[in-house]
Coordinates of C-alpha atoms in Angstrom, one line a residue:
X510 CA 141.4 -272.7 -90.3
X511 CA 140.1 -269.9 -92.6
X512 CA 136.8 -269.9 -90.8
X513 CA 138.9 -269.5 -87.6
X514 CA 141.0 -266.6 -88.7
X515 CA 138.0 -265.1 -90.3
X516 CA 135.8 -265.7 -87.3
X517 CA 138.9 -263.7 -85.3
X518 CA 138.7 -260.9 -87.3
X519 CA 134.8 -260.7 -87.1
X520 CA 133.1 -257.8 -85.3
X521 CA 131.4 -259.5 -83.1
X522 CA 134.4 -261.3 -81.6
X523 CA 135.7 -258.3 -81.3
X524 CA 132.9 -257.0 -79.3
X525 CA 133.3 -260.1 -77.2
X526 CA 136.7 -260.4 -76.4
X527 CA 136.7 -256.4 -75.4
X528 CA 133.9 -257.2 -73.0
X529 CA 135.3 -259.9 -71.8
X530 CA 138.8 -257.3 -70.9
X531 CA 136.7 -255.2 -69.6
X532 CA 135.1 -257.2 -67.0
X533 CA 138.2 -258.6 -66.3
X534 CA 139.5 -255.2 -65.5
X535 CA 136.4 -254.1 -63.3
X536 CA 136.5 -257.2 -61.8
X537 CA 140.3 -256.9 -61.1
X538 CA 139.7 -253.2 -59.5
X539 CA 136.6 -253.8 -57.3
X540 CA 139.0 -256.6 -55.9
X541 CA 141.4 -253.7 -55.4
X542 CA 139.1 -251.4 -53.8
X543 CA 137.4 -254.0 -51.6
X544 CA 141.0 -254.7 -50.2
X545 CA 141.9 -250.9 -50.1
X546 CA 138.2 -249.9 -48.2
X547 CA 138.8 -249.6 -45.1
X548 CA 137.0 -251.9 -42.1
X549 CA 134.6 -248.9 -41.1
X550 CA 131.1 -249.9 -41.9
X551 CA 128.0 -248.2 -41.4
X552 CA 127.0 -250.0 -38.7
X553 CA 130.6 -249.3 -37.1
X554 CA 130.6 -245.4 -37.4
X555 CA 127.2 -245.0 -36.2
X556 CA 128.6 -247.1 -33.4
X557 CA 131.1 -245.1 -32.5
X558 CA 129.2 -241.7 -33.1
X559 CA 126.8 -243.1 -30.3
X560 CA 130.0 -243.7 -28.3
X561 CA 131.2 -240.6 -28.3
X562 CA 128.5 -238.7 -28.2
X563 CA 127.4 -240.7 -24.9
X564 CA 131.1 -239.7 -23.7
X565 CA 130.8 -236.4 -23.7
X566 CA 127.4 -236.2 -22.6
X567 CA 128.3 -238.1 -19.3
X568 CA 131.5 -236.2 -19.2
X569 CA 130.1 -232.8 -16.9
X570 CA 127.9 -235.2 -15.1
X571 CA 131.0 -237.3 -13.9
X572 CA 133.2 -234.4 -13.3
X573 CA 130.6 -233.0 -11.3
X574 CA 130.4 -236.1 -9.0
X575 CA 134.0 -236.6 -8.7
X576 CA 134.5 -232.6 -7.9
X577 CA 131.5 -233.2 -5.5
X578 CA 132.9 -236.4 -3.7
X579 CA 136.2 -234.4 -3.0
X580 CA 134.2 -231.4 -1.3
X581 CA 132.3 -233.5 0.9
X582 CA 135.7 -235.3 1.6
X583 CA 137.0 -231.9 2.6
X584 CA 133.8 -231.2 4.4
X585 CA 134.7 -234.4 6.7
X586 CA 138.0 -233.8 7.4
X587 CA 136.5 -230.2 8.7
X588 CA 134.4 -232.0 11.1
X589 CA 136.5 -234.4 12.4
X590 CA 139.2 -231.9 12.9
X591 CA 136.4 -229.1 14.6
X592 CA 135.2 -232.5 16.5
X593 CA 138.9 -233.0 17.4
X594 CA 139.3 -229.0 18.5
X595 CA 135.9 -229.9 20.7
X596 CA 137.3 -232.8 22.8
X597 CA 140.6 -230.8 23.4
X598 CA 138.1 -228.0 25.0
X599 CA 136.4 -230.2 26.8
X600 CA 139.7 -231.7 28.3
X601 CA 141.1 -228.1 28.9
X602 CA 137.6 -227.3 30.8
X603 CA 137.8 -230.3 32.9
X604 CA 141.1 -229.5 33.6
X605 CA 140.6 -226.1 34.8
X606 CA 137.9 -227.5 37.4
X607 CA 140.3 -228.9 39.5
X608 CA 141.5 -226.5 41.9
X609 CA 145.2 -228.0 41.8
X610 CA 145.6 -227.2 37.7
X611 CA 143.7 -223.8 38.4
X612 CA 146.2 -222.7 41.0
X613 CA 149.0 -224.0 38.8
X614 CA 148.0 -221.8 36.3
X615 CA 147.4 -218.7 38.3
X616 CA 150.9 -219.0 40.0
X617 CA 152.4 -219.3 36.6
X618 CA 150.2 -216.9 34.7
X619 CA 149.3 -214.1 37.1
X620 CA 152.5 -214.6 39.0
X621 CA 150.7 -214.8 42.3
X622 CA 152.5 -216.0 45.5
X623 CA 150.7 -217.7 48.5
X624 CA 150.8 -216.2 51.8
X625 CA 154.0 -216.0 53.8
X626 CA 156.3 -217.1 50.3
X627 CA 158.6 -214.7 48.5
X628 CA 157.7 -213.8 44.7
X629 CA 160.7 -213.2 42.6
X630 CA 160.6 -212.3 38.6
X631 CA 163.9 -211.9 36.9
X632 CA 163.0 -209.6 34.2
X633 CA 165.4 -209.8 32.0
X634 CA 166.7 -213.6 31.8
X635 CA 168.6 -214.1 28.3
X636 CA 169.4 -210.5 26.5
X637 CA 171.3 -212.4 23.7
X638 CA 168.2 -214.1 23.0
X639 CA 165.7 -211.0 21.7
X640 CA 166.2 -210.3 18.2
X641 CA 167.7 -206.7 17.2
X642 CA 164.2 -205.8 15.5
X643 CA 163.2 -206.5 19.0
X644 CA 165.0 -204.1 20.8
X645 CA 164.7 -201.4 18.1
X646 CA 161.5 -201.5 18.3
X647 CA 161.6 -200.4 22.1
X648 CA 164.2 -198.2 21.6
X649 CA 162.3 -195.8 19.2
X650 CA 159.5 -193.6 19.7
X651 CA 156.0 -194.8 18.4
X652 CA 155.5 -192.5 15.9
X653 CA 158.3 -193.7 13.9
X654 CA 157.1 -197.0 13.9
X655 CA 153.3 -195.5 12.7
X656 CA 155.0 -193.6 9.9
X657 CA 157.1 -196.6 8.5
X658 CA 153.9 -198.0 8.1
X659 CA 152.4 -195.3 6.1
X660 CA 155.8 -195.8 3.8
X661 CA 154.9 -199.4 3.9
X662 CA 151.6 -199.0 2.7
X663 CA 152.5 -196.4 0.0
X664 CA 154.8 -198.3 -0.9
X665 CA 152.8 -201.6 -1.5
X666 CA 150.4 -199.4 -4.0
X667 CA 153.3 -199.0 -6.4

């Protein structure tokens, strides 16, 4: 046992035993740090760089198409709606080539009576109907109505 204790004391058993402490404790923290390293890997950030970088390079590109698609959309509905406005002028001119709807018209529009029948207008049907900016505006000279429009105007500037 005295070559034990000796041996315990020794230098080199020292030297040992502290390098054995030591790589315990490097050991022990690359453990630590392989469990505290987070998942990103090389492979995984150059990944994702790619990624984003193909994100916003396609980015204008699709915004582009997408503010393209809704223009020609809008450009379609135009159409169709002048195509629309086309037929109904089409309808009106047939219309107006038979004689019947053209003399319908006239009577109604022109106020024109066939011969031997009695024309009446009534002129003023409903008076509680016009509006009193109606009859003001009637009931004043023109000039007025000229100069509140330069005050409008002037006024708009301010």
């Amino acid at each position: 046992m005295a070559v034990k204790d000796r041996d315990r004391f020794s230098t080199a058993t020292r030297l040992r035993l502290l390098g054995e402490q030591t790589a315990a404790r490097v050991y022990r923290s690359q453990t630590r740090r392989q469990a505290r390293r987070s998942r990103l890997t090389g492979r995984a950030a150059l990944l994702a760089l790619v990624l984003c970088s193909l994100i916003v390079a396609l980015a204008y590109p699709i915004r582009q198409y997408v503010s393209q698609r809704a223009q020609i959309a809008g450009l379609e509905r135009q159409r169709q709606e002048a195509g629309d406005r086309v037929e109904q002028l089409r309808d009106l001119k047939a219309r107006w080539q038979d004689d019947a709807y053209a003399e319908q018209q006239i009577r109604q529009r022109l106020h024109y009576v066939m011969p031997g029948e009695t024309g009446y207008i009534v002129v003023d049907p409903d008076p509680a109907r016009q509006s009193r900016v109606h009859r003001t505006a009637f009931a004043r000279p023109w000039y007025t109505g000229v100069w509140d429009g330069v005050d409008r105007a002037d006024a708009s500037d301010r």
